[in-house]
CSV table of C-alpha atoms and ligand atoms in Angstrom, one decimal:
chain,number,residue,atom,x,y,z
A,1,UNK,CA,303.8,51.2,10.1
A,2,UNK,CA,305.3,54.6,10.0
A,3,UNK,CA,307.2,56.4,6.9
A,4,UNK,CA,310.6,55.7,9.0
A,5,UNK,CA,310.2,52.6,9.7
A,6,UNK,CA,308.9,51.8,5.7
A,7,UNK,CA,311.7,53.5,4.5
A,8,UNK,CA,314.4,51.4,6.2
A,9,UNK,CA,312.5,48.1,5.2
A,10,UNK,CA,312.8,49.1,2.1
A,11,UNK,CA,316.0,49.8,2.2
A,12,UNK,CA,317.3,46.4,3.4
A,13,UNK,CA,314.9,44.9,0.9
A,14,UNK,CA,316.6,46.5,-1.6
A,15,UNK,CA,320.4,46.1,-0.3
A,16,UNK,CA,319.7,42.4,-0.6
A,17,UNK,CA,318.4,42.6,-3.8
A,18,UNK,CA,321.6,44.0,-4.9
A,19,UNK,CA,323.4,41.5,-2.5
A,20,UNK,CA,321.7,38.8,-3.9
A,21,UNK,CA,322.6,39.9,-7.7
A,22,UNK,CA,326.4,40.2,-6.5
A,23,UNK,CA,326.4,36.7,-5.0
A,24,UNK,CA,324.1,34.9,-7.0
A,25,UNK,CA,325.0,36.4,-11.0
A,26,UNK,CA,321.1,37.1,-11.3
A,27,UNK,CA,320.7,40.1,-13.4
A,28,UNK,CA,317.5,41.9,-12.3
A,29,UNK,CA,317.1,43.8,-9.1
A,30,UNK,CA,313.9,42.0,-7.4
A,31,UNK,CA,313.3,42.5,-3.9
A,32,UNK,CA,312.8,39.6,-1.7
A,33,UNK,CA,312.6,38.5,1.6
A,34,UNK,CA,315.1,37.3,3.9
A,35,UNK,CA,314.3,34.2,3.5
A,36,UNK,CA,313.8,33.6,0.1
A,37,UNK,CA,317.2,35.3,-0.7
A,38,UNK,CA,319.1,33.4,2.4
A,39,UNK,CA,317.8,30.0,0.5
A,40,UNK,CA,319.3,31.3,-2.4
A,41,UNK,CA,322.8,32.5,-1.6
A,42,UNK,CA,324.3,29.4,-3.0
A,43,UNK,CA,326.6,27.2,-0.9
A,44,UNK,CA,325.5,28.6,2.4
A,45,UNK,CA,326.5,26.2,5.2
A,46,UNK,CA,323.3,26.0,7.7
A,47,UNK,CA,324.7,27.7,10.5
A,48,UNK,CA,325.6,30.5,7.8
A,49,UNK,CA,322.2,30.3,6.2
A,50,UNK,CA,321.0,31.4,10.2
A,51,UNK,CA,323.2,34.1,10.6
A,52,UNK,CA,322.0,35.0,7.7
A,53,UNK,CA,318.2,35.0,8.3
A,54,UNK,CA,319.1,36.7,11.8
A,55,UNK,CA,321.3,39.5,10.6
A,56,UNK,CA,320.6,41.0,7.0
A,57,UNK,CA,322.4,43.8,7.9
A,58,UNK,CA,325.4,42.0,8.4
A,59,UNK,CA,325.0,39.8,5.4
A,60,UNK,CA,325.4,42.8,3.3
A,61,UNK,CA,328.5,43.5,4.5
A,62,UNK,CA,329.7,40.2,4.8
A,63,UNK,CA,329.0,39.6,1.0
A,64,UNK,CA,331.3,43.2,0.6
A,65,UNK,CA,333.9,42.2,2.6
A,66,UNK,CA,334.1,38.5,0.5
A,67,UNK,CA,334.2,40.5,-2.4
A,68,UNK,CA,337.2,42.6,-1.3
A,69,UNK,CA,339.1,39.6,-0.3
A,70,UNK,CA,338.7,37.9,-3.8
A,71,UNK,CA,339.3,41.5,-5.9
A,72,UNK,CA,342.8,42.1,-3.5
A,73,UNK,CA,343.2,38.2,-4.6
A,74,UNK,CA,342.9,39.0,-8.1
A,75,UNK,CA,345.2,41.9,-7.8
A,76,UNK,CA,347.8,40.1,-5.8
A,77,UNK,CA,347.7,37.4,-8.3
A,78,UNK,CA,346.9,39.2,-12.2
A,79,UNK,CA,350.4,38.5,-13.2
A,80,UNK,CA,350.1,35.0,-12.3
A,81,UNK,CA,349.3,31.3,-14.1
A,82,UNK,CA,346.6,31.3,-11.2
A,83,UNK,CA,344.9,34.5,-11.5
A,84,UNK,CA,342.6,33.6,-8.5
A,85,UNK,CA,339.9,31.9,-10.5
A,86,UNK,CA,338.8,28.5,-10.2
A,87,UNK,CA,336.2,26.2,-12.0
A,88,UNK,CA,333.5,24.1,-9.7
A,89,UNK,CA,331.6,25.1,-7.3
A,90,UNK,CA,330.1,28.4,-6.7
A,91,UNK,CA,329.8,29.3,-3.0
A,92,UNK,CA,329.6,32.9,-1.4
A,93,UNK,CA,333.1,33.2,-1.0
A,94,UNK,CA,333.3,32.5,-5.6
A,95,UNK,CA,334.4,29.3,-6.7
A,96,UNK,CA,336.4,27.2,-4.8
A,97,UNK,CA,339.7,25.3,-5.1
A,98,UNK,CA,339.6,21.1,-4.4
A,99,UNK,CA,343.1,21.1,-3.9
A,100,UNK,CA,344.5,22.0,-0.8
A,101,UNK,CA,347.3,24.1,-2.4
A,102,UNK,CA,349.2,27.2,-1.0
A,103,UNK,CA,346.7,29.1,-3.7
A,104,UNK,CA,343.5,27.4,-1.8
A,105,UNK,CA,345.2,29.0,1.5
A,106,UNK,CA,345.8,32.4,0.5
A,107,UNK,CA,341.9,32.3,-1.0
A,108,UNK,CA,340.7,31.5,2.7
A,109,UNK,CA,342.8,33.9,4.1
A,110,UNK,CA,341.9,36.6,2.3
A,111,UNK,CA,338.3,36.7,2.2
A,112,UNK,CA,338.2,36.1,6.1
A,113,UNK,CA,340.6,39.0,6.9
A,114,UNK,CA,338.4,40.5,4.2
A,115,UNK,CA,335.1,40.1,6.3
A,116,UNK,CA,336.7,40.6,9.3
A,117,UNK,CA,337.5,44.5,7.5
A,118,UNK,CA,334.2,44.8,5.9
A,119,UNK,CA,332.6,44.5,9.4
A,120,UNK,CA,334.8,46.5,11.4
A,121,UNK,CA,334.2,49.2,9.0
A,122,UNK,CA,330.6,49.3,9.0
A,123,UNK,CA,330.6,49.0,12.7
A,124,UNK,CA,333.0,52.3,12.9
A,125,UNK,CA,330.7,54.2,10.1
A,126,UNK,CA,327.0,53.4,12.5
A,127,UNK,CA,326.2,51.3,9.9
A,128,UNK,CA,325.5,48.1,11.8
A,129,UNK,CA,323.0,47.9,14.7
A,130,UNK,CA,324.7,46.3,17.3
A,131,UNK,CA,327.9,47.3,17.1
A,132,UNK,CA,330.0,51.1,17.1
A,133,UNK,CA,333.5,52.2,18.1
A,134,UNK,CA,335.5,50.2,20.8
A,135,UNK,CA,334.1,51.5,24.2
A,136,UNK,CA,337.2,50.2,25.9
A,137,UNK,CA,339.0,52.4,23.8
A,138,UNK,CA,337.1,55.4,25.4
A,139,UNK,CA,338.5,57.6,27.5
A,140,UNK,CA,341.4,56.1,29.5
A,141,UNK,CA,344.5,58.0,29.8
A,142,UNK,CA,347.6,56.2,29.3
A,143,UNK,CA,350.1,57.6,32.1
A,144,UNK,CA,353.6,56.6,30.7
A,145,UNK,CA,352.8,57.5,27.2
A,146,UNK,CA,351.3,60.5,27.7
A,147,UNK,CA,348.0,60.3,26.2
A,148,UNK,CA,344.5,59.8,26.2
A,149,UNK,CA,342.1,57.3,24.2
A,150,UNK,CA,339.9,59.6,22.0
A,151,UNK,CA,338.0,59.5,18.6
A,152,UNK,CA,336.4,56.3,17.6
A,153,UNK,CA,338.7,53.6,17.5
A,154,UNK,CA,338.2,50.8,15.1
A,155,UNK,CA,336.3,47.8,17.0
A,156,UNK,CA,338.7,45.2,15.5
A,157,UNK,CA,337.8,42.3,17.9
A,158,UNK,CA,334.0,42.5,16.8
A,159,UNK,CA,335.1,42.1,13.3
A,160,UNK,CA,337.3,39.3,14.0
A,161,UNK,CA,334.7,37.3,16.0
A,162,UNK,CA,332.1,37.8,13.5
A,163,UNK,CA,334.3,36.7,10.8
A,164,UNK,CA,335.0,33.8,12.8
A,165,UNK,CA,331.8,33.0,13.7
A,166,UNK,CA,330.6,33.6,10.2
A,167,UNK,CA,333.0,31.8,7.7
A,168,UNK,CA,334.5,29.1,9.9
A,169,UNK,CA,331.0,27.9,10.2
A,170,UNK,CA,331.1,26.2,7.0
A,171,UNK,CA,334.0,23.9,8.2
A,172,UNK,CA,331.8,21.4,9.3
A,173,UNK,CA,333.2,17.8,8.0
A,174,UNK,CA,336.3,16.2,9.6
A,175,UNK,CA,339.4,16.3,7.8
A,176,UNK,CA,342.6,17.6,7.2
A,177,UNK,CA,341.1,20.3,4.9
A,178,UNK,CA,338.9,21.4,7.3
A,179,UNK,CA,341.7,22.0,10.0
A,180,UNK,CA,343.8,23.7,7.4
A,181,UNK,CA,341.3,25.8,6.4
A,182,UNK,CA,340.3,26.7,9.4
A,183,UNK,CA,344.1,27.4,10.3
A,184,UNK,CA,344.3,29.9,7.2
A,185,UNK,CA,341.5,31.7,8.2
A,186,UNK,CA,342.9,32.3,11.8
A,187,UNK,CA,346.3,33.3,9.8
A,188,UNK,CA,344.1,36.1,7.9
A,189,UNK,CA,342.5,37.6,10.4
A,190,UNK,CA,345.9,37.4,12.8
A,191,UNK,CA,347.5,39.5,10.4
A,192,UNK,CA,344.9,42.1,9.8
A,193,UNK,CA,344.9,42.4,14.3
A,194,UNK,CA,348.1,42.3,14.3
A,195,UNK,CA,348.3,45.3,11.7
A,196,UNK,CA,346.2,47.9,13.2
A,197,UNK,CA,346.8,51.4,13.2
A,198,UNK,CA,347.6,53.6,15.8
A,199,UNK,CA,346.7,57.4,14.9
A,200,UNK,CA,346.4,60.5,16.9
A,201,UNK,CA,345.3,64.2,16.9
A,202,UNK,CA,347.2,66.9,19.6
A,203,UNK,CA,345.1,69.7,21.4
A,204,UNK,CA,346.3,72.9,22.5
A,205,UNK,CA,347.0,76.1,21.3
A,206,UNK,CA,348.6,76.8,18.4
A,207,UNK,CA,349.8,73.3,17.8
A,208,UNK,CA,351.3,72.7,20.8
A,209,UNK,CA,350.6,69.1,22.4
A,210,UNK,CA,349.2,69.5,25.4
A,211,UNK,CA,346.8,66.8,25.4
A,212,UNK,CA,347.1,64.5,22.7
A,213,UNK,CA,344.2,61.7,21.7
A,214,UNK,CA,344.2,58.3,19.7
A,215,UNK,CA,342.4,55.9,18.5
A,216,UNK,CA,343.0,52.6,16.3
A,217,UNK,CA,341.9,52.5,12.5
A,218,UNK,CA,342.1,49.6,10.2
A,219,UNK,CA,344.6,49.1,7.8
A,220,UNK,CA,344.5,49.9,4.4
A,221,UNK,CA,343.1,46.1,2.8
A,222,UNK,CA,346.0,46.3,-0.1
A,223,UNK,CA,348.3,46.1,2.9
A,224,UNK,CA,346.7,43.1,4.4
A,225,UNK,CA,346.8,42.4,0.3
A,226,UNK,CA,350.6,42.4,0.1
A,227,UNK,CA,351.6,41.0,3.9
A,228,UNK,CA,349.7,37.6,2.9
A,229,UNK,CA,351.1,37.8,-0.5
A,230,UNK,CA,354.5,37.3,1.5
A,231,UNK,CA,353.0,34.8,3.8
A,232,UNK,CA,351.9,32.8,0.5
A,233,UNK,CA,355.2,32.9,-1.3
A,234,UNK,CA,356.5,31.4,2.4
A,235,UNK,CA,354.0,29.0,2.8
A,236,UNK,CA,354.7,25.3,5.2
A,237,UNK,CA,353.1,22.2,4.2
A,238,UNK,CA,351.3,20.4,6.9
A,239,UNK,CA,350.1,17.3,7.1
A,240,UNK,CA,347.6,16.0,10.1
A,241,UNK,CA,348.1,14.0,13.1
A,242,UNK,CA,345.6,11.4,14.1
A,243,UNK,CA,344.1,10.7,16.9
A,244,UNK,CA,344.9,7.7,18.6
A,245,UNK,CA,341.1,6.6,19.3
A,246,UNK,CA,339.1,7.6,16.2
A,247,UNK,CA,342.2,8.2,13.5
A,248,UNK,CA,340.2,11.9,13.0
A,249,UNK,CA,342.7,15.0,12.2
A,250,UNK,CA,343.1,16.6,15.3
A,251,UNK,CA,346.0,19.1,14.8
A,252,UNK,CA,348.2,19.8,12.0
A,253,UNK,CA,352.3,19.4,12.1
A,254,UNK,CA,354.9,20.8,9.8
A,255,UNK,CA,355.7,18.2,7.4
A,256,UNK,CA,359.2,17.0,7.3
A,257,UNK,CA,360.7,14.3,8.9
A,258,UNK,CA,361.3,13.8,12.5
A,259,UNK,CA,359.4,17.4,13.2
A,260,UNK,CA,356.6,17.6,15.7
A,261,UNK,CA,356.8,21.3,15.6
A,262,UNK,CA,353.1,23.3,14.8
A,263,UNK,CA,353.1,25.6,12.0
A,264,UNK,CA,352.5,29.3,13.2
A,265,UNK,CA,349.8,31.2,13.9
A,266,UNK,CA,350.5,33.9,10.9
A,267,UNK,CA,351.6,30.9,8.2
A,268,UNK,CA,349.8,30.2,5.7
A,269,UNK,CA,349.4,26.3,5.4
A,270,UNK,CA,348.9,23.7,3.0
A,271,UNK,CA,348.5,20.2,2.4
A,272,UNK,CA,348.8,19.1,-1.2
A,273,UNK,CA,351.2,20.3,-3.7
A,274,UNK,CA,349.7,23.1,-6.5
A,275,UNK,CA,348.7,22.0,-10.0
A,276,UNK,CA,351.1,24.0,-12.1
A,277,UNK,CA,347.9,25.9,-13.5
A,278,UNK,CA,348.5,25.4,-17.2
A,279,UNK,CA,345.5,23.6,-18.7
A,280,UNK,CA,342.0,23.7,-17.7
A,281,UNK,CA,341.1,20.8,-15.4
A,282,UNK,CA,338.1,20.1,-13.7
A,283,UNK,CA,339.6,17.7,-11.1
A,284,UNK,CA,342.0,20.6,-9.6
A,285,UNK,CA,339.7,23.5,-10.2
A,286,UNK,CA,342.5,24.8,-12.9
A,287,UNK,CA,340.8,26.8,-15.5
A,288,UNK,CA,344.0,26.9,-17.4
A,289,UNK,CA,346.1,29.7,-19.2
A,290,UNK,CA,344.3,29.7,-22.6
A,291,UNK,CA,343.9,33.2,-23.6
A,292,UNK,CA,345.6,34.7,-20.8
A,293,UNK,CA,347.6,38.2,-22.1
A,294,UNK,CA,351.0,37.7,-22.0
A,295,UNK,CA,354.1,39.9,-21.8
A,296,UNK,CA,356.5,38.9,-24.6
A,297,UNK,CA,360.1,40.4,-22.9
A,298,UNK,CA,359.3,40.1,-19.7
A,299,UNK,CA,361.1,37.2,-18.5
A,300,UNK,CA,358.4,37.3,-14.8
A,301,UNK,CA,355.5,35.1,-14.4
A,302,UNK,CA,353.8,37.0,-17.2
A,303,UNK,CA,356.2,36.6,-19.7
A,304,UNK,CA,355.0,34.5,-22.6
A,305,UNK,CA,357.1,31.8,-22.2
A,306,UNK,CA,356.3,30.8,-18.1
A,307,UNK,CA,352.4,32.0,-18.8
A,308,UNK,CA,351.9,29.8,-21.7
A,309,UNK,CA,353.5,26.6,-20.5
A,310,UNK,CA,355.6,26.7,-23.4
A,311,UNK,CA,352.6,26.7,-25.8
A,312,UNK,CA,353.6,29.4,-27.8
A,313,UNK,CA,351.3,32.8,-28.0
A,314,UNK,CA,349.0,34.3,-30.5
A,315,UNK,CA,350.2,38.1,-31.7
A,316,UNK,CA,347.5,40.3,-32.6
A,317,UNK,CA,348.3,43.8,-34.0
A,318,UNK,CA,346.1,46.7,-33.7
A,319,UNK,CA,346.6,50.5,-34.0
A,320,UNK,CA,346.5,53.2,-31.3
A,321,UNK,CA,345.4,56.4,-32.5
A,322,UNK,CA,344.8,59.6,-30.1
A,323,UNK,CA,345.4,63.3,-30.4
A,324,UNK,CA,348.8,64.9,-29.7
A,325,UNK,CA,351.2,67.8,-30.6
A,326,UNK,CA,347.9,70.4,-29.3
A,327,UNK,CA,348.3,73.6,-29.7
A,328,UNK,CA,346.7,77.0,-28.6
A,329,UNK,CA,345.9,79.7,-31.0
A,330,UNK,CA,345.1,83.0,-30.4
A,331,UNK,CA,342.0,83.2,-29.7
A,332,UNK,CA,340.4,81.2,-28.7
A,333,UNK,CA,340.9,77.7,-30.3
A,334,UNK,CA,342.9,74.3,-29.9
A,335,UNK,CA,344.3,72.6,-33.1
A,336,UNK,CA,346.2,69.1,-32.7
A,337,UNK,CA,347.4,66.6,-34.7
A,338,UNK,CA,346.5,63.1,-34.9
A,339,UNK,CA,349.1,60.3,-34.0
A,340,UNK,CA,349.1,56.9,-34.0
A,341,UNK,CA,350.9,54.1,-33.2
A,342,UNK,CA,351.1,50.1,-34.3
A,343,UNK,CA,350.7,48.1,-30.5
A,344,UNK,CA,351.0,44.4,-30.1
A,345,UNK,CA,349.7,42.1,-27.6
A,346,UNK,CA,350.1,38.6,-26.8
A,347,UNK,CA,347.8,36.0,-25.7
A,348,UNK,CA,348.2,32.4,-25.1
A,349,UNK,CA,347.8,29.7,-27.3
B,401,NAG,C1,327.8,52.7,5.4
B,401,NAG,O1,326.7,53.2,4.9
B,401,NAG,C2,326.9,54.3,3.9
B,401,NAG,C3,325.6,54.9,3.6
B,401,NAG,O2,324.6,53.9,3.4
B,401,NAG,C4,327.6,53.7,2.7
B,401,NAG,O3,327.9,54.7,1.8
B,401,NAG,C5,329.0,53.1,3.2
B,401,NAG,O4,329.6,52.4,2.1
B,401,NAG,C6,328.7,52.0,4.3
B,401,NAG,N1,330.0,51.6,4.8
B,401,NAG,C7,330.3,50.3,5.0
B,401,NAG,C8,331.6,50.0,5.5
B,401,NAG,O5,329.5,49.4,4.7
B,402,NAG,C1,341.9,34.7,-15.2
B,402,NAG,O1,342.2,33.8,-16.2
B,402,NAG,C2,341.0,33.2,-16.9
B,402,NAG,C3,341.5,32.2,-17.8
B,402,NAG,O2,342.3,32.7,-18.8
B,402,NAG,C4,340.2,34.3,-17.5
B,402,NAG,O3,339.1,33.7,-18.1
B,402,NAG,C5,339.7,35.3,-16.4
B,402,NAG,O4,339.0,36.4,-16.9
B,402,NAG,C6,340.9,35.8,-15.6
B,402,NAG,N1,340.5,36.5,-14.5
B,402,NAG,C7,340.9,37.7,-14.1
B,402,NAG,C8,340.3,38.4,-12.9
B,402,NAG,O5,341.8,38.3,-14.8
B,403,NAG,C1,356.7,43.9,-20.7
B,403,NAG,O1,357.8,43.7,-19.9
B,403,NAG,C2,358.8,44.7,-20.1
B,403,NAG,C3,360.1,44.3,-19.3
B,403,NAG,O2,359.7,43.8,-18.0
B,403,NAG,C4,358.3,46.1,-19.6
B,403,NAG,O3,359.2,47.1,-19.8
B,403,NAG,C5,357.0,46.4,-20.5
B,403,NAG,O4,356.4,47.6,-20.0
B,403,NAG,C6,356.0,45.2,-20.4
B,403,NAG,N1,354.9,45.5,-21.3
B,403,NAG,C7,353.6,45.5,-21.0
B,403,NAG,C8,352.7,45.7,-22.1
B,403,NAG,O5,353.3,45.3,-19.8
């Protein structure tokens, strides 16, 4: 074995050592093997767990891109009752929601437009091995619009089938769930293709265009963020239609009366009303607004009163001190006061 090839062993040995810590809330680095680590990712679904055993290198950045969907999630949602958390189950993807609730969709969403980024990205930086800049993108010249593909453009529709690929594998029972999650993933990564960037760079001397280049980038993920925030808040229950034969789901409908219409591609769907997030409960995967810090004017969802569910809130007082009123003297020294201040916060009862 030669130092180079050593060196990148290593290398993905240790990446899924940290990969593993990330996923699985060990707290030691160890270095294992493939398989000892795919066997421990918990909640892998076995097509997942192959993938996984087949491509470290993408499992690293699958992991990533998960995690970006569920920390966008948590920004998108920190002023909420449902600050993306859940209790139950641990999977890759953090703990899931039983209920199929608008929350649930935007949670699928998210991490698959997530992983859908994550490899898109590594694929534009060289960091994956089978996959670079879109070669379509190369070189053609575009005659009515006057310019040329150039740079490396972001290889979205790699990203997209490998998200697919990846995370819809785990749909694997029958039911109404499974279509709508499956329909909320398609949603998330729909709105991340349909959001690329077009940006190009003009040649010629002293600034003048006489050829000009592009290439597509991703988005900026808080944009993704805040377009499915939007499609959240205008979410359309579903419910399925049966098949005549077997009575299996086999597509899903908008629910209301006399409507056959389909939902589309870019909405996010549910099937069962939310939990309205107050208490912990096991049975909807509510881990409940206890303790939750609270906002005592505000009259949003983070004001006391809509946070706490009309429990009331605990005050707790505490000072701020820091260093103000500085001043220079002559020379060479800095003299300031110290000021402080009485803060409250609020948390809920
Ligand atoms: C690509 O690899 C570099 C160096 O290992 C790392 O800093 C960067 O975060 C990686 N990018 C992605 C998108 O994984
Ligand atoms: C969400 O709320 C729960 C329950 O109050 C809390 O334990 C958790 O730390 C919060 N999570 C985030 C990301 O703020
Ligand atoms: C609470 O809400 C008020 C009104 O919306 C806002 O001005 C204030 O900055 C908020 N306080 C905190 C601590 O966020």
């Amino acid at each position: 074995m030669n130092k180079k090839t050593r060196r990148w062993i290593f290398h993905i040995f240790l990446s899924l050592g940290i990969v593993y810590i990330k996923i699985g809330g060990f707290s030691s680095v160890v270095a294992l093997g493939a398989s000892v680590i795919c066997s421990k990712i918990p909640g892998l679904a076995p097509r997942q767990r192959t993938i996984c055993l087949n491509r470290p290198d993408a499992i690293i950045v699958i992991g990533e891109g998960a995690q970006m969907g569920i920390n966008e999630c948590q920004f998108q949602f920190r002023n909420g009752r449902w600050n993306c958390s859940a209790l139950g189950e641990r999977t890759v993807f953090g703990k899931e929601l039983k209920v199929g609730s608008r929350e649930a969709a935007f949670t699928y969403a998210i991490i698959a437009a997530g992983v859908a980024h994550a490899i898109t990205s590594a694929c534009t930086q060289g960091n994956m091995s089978d996959c670079g800049c879109d070669k379509e993108k190369q070189g053609q010249f575009h005659r009515d619009e006057g310019w040329k593909w150039g740079g490396c453009s972001a290889d979205i529709r790699y990203g997209l089938v490998f998200s697919k690929e990846f995370v819809d594998s785990r749909e694997i029972k029958q039911n109404a769930r499974t279509l709508m999650n499956l329909h909320n993933n398609e949603a998330g990564r729909k709105v991340l293709e349909e959001n690329m960037k077009l940006e190009c760079k003009c040649h010629g001397v002293s600034g003048s265009c006489t050829t000009k280049t592009c290439w597509t980038t991703l988005p900026k993920f808080r944009e993704i963020g805040f377009l499915l925030k939007e499609k959240y808040s205008d979410a359309v229950q579903v419910e399925p239609v049966r098949g005549s034969r077997n009575k299996r789901p086999i597509f899903l409908k908008i629910k209301k009366p006399l409507s056959y219409r389909k939902p589309m591609e870019t909405d996010l769907v549910y099937i069962e009303k939310s939990p309205n997030y107050c208490d912990e409960d096991p049975i909807t995967g509510s881990v409940g607004t206890q303790g939750r810090l609270c906002n005592k004017t505000a009259q949003h969802t983070n004001g006391c009163d809509l946070m706490c569910c009309g429990r009331g809130y605990n005050t707790h007082q505490y000072s701020r001190v820091w260093q103000c009123n500085c001043k220079f003297h002559w020379c060479c020294y800095v003299k300031c006061n110290t000021c402080s201040e009485r803060t409250e916060v609020f948390t809920c009862k």
